[in-house]
Coordinates of C-alpha atoms and ligand atoms in Angstrom, one line a residue:
X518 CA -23.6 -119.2 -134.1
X519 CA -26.3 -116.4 -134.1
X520 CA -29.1 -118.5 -133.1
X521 CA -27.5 -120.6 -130.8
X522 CA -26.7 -117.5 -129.2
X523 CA -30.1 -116.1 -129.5
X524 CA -31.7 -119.1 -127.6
X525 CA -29.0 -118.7 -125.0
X526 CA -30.1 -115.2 -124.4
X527 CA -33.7 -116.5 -123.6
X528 CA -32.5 -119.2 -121.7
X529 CA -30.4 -116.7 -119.5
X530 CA -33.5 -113.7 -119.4
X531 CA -36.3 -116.1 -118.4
X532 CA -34.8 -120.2 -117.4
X533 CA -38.5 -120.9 -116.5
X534 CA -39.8 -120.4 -120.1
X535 CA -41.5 -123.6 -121.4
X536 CA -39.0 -124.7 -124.5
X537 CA -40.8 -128.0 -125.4
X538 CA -43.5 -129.8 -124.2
X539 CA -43.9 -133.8 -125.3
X540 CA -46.6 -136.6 -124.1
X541 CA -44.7 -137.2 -120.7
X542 CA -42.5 -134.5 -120.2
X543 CA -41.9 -130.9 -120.6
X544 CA -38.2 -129.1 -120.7
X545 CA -37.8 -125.3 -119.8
X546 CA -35.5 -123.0 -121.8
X547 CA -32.9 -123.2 -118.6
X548 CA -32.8 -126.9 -118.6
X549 CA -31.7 -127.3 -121.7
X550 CA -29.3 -124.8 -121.8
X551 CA -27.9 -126.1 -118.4
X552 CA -28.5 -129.9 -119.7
X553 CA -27.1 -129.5 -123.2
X554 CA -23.9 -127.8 -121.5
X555 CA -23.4 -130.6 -119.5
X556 CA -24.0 -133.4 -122.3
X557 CA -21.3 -131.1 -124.8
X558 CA -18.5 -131.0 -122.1
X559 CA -19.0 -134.8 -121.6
X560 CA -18.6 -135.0 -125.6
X561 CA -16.0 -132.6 -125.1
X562 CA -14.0 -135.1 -123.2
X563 CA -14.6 -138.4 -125.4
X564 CA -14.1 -137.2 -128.5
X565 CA -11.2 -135.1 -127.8
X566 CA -10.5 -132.9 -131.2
X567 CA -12.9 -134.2 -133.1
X568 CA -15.7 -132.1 -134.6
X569 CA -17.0 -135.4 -136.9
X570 CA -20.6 -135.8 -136.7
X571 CA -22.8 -137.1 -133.2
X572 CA -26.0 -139.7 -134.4
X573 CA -29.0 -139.1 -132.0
X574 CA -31.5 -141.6 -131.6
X575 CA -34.9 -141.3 -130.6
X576 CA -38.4 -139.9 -131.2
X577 CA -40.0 -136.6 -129.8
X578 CA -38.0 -136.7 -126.3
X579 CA -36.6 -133.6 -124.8
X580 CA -33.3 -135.0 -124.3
X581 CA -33.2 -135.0 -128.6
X582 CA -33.2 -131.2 -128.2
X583 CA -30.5 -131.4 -125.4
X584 CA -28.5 -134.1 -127.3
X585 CA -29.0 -131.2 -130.8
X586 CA -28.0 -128.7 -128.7
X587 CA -24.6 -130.2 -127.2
X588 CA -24.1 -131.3 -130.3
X589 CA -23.3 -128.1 -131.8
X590 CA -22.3 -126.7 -128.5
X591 CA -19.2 -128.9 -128.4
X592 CA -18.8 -128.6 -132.2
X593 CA -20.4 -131.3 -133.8
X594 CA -22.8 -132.0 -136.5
X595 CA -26.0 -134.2 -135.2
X596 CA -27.8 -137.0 -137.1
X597 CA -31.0 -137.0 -135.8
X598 CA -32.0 -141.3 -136.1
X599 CA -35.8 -141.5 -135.8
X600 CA -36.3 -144.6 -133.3
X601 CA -39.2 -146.7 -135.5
X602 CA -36.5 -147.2 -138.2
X603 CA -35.5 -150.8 -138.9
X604 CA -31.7 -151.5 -137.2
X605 CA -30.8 -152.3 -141.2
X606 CA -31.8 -148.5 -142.4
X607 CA -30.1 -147.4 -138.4
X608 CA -26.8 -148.7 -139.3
X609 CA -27.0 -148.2 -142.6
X610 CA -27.3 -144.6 -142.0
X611 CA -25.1 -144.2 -138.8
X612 CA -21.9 -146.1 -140.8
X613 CA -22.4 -143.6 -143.6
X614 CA -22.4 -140.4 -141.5
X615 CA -18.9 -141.8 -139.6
X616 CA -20.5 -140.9 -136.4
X617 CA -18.0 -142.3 -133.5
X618 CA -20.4 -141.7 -131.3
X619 CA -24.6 -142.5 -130.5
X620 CA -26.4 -140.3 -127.9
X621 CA -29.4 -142.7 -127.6
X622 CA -32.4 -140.9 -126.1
X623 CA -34.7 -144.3 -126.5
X624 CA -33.0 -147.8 -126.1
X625 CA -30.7 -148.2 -129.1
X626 CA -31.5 -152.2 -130.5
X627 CA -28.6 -154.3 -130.5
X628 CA -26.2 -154.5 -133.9
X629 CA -25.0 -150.7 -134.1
X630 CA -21.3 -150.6 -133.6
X631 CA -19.9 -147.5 -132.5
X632 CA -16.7 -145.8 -130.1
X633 CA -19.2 -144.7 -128.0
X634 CA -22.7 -145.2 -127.2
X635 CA -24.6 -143.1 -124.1
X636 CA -27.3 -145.2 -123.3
X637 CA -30.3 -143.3 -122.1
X638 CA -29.3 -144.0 -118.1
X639 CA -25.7 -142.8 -119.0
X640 CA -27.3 -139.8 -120.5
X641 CA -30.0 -139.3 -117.7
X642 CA -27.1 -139.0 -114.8
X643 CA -24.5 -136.7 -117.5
X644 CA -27.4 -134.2 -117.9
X645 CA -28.7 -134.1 -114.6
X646 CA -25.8 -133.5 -113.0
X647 CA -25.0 -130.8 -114.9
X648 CA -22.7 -128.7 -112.7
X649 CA -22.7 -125.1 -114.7
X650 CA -19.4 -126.3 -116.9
X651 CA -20.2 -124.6 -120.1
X652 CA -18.1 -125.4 -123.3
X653 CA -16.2 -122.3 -125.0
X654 CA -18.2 -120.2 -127.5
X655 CA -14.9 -121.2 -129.5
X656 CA -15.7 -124.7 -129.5
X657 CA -19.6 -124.1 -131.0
X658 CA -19.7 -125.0 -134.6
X659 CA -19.1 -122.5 -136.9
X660 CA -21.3 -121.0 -140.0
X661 CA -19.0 -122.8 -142.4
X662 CA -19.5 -126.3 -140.8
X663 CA -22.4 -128.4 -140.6
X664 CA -25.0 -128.4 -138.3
X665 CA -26.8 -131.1 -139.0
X666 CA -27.0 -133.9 -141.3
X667 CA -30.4 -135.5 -142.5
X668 CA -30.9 -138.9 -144.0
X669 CA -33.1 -138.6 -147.2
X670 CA -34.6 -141.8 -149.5
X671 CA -31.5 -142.5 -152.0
X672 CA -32.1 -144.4 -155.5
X673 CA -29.8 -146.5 -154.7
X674 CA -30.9 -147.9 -151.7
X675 CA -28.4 -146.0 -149.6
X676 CA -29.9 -143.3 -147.9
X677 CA -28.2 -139.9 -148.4
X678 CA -27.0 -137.5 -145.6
X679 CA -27.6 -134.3 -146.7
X680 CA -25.2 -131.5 -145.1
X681 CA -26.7 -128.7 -143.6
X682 CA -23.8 -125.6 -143.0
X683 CA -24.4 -122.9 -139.6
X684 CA -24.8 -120.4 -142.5
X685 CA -27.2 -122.5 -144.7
X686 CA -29.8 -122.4 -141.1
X687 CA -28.9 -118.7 -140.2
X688 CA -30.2 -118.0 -144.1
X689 CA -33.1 -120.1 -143.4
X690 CA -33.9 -118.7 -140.2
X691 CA -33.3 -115.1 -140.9
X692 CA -35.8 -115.0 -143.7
X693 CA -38.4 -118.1 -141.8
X694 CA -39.0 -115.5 -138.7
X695 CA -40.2 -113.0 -141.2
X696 CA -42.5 -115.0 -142.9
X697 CA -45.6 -113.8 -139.9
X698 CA -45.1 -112.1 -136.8
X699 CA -44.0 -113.8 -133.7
X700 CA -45.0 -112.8 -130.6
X701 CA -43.5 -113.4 -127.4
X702 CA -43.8 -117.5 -126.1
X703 CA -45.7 -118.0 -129.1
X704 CA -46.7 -121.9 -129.1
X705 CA -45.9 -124.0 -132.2
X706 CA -46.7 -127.7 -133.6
X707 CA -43.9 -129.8 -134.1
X708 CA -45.5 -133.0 -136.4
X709 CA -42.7 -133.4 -138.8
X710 CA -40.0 -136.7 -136.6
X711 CA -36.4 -134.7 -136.0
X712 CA -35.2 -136.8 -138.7
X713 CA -37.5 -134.6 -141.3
X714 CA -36.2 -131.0 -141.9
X715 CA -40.0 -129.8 -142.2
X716 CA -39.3 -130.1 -138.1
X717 CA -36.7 -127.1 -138.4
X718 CA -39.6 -125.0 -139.2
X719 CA -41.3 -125.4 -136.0
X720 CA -37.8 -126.1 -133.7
X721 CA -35.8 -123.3 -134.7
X722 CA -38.1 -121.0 -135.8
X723 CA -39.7 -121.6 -131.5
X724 CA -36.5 -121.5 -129.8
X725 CA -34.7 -118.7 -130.9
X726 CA -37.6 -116.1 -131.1
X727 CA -38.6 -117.4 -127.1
X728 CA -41.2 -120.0 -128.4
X729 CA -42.8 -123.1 -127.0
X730 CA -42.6 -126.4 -129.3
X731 CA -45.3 -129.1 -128.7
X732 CA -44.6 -132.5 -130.3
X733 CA -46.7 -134.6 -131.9
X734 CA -45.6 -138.4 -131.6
X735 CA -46.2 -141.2 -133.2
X736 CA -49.0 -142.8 -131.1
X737 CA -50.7 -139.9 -131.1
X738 CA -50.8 -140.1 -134.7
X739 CA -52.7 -143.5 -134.6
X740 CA -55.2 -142.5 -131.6
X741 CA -57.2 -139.5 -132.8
X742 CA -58.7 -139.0 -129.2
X743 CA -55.3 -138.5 -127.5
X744 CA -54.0 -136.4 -130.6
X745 CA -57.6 -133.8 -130.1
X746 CA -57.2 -134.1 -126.8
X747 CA -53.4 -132.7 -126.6
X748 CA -54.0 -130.2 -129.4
X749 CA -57.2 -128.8 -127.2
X750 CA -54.8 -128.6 -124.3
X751 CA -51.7 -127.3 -126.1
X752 CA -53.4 -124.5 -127.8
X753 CA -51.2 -123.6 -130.6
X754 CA -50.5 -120.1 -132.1
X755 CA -48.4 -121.6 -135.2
X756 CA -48.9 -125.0 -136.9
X757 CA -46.3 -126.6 -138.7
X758 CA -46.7 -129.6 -140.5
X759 CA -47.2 -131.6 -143.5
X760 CA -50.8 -130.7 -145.5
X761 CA -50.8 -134.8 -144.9
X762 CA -51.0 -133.8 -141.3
X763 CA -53.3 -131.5 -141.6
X764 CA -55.7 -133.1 -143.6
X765 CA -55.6 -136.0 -141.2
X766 CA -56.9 -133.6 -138.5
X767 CA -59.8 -132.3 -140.5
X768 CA -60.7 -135.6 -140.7
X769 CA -62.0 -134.4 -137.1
X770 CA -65.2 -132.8 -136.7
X771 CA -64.0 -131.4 -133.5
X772 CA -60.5 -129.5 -135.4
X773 CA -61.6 -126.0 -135.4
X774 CA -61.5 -122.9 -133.9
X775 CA -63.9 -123.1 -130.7
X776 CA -62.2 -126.8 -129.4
X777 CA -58.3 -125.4 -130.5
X778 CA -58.5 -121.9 -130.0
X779 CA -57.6 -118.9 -132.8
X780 CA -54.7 -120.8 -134.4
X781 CA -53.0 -117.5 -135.9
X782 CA -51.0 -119.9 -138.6
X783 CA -50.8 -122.8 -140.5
X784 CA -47.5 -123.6 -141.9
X785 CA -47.1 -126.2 -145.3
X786 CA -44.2 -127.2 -146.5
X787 CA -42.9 -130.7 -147.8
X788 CA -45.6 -131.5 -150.3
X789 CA -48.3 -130.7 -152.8
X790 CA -51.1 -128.5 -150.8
X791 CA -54.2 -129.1 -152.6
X792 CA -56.7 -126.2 -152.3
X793 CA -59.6 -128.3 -150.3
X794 CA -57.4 -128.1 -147.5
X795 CA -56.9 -124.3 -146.9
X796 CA -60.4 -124.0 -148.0
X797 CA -61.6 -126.1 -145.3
X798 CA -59.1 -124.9 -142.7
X799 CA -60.2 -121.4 -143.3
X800 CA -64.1 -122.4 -143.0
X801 CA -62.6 -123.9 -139.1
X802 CA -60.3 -121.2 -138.1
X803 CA -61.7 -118.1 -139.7
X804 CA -58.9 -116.4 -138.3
X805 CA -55.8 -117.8 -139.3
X806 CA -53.8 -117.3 -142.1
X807 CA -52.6 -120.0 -144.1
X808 CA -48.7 -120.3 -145.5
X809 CA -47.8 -122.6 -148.1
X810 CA -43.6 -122.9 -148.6
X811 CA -41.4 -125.1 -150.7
X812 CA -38.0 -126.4 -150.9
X813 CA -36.1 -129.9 -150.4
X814 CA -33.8 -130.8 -147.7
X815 CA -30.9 -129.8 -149.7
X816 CA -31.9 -126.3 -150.0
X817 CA -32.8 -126.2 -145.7
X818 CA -36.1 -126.4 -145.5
X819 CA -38.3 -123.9 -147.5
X820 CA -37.0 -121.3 -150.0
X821 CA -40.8 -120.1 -151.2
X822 CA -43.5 -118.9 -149.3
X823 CA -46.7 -117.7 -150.1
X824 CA -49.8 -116.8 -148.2
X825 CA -52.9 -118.5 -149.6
X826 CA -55.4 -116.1 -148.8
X827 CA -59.1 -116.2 -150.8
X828 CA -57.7 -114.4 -153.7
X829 CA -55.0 -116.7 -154.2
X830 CA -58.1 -119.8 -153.3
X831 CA -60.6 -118.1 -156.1
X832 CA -57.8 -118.6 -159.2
X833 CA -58.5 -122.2 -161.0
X834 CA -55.5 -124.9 -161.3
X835 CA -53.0 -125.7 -158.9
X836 CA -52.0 -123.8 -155.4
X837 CA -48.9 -121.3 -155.7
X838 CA -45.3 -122.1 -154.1
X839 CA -44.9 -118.7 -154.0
X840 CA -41.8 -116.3 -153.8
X841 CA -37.9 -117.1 -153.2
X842 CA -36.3 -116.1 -150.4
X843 CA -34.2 -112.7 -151.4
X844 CA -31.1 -113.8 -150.9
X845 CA -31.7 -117.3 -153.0
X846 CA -32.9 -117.2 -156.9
X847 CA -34.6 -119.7 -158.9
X848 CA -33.6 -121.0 -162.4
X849 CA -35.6 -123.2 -164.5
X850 CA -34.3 -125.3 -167.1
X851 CA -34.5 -127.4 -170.2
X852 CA -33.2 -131.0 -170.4
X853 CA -30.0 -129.4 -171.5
X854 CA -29.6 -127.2 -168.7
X855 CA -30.6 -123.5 -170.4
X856 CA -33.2 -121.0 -169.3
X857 CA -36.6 -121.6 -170.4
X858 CA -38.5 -118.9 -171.1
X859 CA -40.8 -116.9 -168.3
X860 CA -44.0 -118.9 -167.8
X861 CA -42.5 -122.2 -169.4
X862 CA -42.2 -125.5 -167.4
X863 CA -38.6 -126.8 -166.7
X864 CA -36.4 -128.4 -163.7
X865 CA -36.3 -126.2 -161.0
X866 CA -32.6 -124.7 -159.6
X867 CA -32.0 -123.2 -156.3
X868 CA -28.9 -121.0 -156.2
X869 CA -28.4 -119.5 -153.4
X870 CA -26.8 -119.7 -149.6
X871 CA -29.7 -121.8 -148.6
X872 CA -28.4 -124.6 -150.8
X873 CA -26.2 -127.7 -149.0
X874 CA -22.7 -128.3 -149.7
X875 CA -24.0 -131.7 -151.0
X876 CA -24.2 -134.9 -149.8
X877 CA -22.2 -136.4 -146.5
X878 CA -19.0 -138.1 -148.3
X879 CA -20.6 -138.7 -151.4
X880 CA -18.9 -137.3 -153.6
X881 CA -19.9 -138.5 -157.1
X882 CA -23.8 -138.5 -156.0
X883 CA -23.3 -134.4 -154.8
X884 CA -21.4 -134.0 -158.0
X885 CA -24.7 -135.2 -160.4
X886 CA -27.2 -132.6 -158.3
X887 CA -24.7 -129.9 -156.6
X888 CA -22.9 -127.2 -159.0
X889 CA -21.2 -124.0 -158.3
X890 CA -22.5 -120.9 -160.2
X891 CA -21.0 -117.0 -159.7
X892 CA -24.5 -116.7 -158.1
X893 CA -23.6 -119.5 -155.3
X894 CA -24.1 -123.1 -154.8
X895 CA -26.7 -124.2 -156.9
X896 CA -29.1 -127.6 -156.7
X897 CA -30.9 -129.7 -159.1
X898 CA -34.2 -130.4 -157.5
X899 CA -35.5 -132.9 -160.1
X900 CA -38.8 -130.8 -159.4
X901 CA -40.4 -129.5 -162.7
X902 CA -42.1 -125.8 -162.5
X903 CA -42.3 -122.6 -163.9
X904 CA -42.0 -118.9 -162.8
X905 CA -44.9 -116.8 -163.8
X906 CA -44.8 -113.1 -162.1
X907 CA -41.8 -114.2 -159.8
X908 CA -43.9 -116.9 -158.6
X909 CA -42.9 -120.3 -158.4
X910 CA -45.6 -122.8 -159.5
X911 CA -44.8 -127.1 -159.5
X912 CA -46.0 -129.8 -162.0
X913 CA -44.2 -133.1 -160.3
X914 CA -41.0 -134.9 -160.5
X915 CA -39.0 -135.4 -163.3
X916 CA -37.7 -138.7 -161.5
X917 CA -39.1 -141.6 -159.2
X918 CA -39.0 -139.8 -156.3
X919 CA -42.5 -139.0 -154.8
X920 CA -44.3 -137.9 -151.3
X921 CA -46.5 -140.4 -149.5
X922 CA -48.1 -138.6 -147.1
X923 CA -45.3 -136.4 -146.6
X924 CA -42.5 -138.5 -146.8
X925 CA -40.0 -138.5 -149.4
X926 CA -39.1 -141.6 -150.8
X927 CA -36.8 -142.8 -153.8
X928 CA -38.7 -145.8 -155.3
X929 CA -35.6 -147.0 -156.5
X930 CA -34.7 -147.3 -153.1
X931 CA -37.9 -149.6 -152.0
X932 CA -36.7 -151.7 -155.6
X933 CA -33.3 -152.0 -154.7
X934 CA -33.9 -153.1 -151.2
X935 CA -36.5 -155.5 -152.7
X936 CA -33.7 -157.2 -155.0
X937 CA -31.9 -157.7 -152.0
X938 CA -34.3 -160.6 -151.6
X939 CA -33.0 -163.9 -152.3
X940 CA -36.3 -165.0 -154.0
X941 CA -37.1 -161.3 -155.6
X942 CA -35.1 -161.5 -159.6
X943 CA -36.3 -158.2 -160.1
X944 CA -39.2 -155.6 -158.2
X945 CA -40.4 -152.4 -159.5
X946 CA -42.3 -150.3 -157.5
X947 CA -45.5 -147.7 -158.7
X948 CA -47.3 -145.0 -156.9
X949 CA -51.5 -145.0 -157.0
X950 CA -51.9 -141.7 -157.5
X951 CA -55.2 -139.9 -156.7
X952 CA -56.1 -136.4 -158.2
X953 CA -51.9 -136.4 -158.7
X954 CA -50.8 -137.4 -155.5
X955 CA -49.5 -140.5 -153.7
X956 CA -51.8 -142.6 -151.9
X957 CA -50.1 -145.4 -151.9
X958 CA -47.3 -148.1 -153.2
X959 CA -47.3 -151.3 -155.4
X960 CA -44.6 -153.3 -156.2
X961 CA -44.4 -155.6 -159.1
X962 CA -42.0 -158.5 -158.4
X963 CA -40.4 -161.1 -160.9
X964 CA -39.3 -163.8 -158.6
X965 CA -40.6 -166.6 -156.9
X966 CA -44.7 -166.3 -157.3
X967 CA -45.3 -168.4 -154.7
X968 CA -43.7 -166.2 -152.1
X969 CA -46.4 -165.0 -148.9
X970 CA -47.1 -161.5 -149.8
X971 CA -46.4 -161.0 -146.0
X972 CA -42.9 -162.3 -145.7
X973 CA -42.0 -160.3 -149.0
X974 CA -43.3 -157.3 -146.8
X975 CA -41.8 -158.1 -143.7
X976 CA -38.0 -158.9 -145.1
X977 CA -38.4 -155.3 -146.6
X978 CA -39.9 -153.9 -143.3
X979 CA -36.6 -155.2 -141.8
X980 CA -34.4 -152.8 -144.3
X981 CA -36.5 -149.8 -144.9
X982 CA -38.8 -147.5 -143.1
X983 CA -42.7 -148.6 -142.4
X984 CA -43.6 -146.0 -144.9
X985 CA -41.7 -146.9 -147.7
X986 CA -42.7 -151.0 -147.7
X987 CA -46.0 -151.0 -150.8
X988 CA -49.2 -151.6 -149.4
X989 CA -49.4 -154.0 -152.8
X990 CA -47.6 -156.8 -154.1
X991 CA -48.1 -158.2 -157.2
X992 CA -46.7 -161.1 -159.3
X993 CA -45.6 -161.1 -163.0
X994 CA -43.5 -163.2 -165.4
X995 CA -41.6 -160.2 -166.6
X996 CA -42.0 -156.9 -167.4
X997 CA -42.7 -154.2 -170.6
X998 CA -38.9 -153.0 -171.4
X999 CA -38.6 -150.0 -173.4
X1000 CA -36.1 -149.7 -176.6
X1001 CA -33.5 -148.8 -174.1
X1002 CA -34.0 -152.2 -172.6
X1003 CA -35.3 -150.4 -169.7
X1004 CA -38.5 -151.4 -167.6
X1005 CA -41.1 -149.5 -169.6
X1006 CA -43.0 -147.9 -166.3
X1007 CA -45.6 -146.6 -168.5
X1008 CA -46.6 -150.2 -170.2
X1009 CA -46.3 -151.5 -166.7
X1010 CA -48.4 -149.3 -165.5
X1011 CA -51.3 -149.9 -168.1
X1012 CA -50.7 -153.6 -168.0
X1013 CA -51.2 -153.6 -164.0
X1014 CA -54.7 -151.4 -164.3
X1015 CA -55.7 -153.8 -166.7
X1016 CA -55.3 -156.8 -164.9
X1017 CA -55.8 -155.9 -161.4
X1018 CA -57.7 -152.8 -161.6
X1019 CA -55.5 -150.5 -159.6
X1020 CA -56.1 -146.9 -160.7
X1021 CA -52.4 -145.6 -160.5
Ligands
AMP2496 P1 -38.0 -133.0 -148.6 O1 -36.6 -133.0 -148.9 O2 -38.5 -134.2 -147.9 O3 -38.5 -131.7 -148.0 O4 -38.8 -133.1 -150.0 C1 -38.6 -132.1 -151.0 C2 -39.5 -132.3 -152.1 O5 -40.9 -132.2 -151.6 C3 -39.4 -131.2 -153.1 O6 -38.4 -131.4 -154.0 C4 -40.8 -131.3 -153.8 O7 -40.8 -132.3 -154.7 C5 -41.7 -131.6 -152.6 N1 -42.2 -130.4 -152.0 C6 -41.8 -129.7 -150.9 N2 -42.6 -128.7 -150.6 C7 -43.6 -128.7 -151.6 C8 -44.8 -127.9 -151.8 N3 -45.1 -126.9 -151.1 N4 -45.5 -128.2 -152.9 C9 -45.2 -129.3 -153.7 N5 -44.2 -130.1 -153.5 C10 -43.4 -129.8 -152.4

């Protein structure tokens, strides 16, 4: 593959170049090519002939980009497993990608069963020792095969592995490193986990254009003072993250310009960019220019971009997603699947090489949002929009899926998981929205009122992501059903602001 290729070029040029720098521990561009060779010709010899997916576990290590790297160096798709899941969500997700083996970076918790695990001291001695073996470029994946597979939020409470092809990337990536200039060993921020595709962005993007990528992780997030303190020292040219992220960090008095340094970009993707955010980032960092892109994980990554520079800030309403990628188009669409008209709202389709071949061995949920036009593969993003001047604008979901501070999440998923419980009949869950977004959850259970709000919130903590349990619980006898005999989300709604006072 082209950019595996490309990164192996810098790696040969200049081994000493800094490819990524964590809390800890730093890996140079030589290292990891050296390293990842080594891990890919172990891989190599246990999984003989077999270019099935390879689940990597962990957090913001270096050893996650070696493990990537191997991955597709020996011909495998990786599943990057963020370590804070629970083990429930971990095996669900690692059983449904068919991985037969787990490179585990951190200390895998008991329960996963799989051919073959490298536990981080196996790993260690493989990738130190690395003794110059290199696989064959024959053996790299190829454009038609995947490179990765990322677990989304699914509505049914099985996560879905979304498929990412070697061509779907080197689309993405071809049109990402035009999207500003990159000079040489420009430094990026990596917030998004691995497990998050908004983390392509920043990895990718870095490594194959002789970039550095400095990771955020998860304490950092939580301590302010070691998060200013690493940004001060890391002085980043590019910063890719979540406008969550970023609006976290303005929290700061101390995030601007003279205690970072001239950040030359900001780089949104993943969720709704409201327009106090670039306002205030370019009151901090006068200099930089601000990016705002758009697309799910099924599409790789982004497939809009658009600079939101002071003329874009002075228009009223709501911030641009901007322009498609040239070699994808956008179609929106009616409830019966036809063109709307320019300027009207509809469901936004992505057709284009950027687009997945659907979901991991799921065939009837890739069938419902996958379809093949004379144009290319096409998606149903469930996102509602309209194109006005060839730009792409968004107005919500026309499902229950929503963003909580970044994060995508299904909240059929949280309700499903929550009828798992033995003492919940039947949960519904509800954003709080504020100014349109996601602040936070409630879930309305029917079931056993007598159950501790905190035991309801840790059995769900043992199947889904932190993120995804509701910061509310609430109790009621039953719920509004609409003439379908459906829970009537709207009533619900009203009768929960009425009685408890929640502003959702
Ligand atoms: P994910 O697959 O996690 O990247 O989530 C994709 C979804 O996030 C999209 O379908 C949108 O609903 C939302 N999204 C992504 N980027 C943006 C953006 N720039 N503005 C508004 N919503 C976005």
């Amino acid at each position: 593959m082209k950019f595996l290729e490309k990164f192996e070029s810098y790696a040969a040029r200049d081994p000493d170049r800094l490819a990524h720098v964590h809390r800890g521990g730093q890996i140079t561009y030589g290292e990891l090519a050296r390293r990842s060779d080594a891990l890919a010709v172990f891989l190599t010899q246990i999984l003989p002939n077999d270019r099935g997916p390879i689940a990597v576990y962990g957090h913001k290590q270096s050893e996650m980009l070696v493990a990537f790297f191997a991955a597709l160096k020996s011909g495998h798709a990786y599943v990057p497993v963020e370590a804070s899941l629970p083990i429930e969500r971990i095996r669900r997700i690692i059983e449904s990608s068919a991985a037969r083996c787990v490179v585990s970076v951190a200390a895998l918790p008991s329960g996963v069963e799989v051919e073959h695990i490298v536990l981080p001291e196996e790993l260690r001695t493989i990738i130190t020792d690395a003794d110059g073996r290199r696989p064959p470029a024959a053996a790299h994946v190829t454009a038609e095969e995947n490179v990765y597979i990322m677990f989304t939020s699914g509505s049914t409470g099985e996560p879905k592995g979304v498929q990412i092809t070697g061509a779907c990337l080197s689309s993405f990536l071809d049109w990402a490193t035009t999207l500003f200039p990159i000079p040489d060993a420009t430094r990026f921020l990596n917030q998004a986990p691995f497990s998050f595709d908004v983390s392509v962005m920043d990895i990718y993007v870095a490594l194959t254009n002789g970039g550095t990528v400095f990771s955020v992780d998860k304490a950092m997030l939580s301590n302010p003072i070691l998060l200013l303190e690493s940004l001060q020292r890391w002085k980043i040219d590019v910063w890719s993250s979540t406008p969550s992220f970023a609006e976290l960090c303005l929290k700061m008095t101390r995030f601007n310009t003279t205690q970072l340094g001239p950040i030359a970009v900001f780089l949104f993707c993943g969720e709704v960019l409201v327009p106090e955010c670039p306002r205030a980032l370019r009151e901090r960092f006068p200099q930089a220019r601000v990016i705002n892109t758009y697309g799910p994980t099924e599409a790789t990554v982004a497939v809009t971009s658009v600079e939101i520079d002071d003329t874009v800030l002075s228009r009223p309403g709501p911030l641009p997603l901007g322009r498609v990628k040239p070699d994808c188009q956008l179609e929106i669409v009616d409830e019966t699947g036809h063109r709307v008209a320019e300027g009207e709202r509809g469901e936004v389709i992505i057709v284009g090489p950027s687009v997945s071949p659907g979901y991991y061995r799921d065939p009837d949920r890739t069938d419902k949002a996958f379809f093949v036009t004379p144009r290319g593969r096409a998606y149903r993003t469930g996102d509602a929009g309209s194109v006005v001047e060839e730009t792409l604008y968004y107005f919500g979901r026309i499902d229950l899926q929503i963003k909580l501070r970044g994060q995508r999440i299904e909240l059929e998923d949280i309700e499903a998981n929550l009828n798992t419980l033995p003492y919940v009949q039947r949960a519904v869950v509800l954003p709080i929205l504020k100014a349109g977004r996601c602040e936070a959850l409630v879930a309305v259970v029917c079931g056993d009122a007598d159950q501790d709000v905190d035991r309801i919130k840790a059995d769900l903590g043992a199947r889904v992501p932190e993120y995804m349990v509701p910061r509310y619980i609430e109790f009621r006898a039953d719920f509004p059903l609409n003439a379908n005999g459906k829970v009537d989300r709207k009533r619900l709604r009203a009768l929960l602001d009425a009685s408890v006072g929640v502003d959702t």
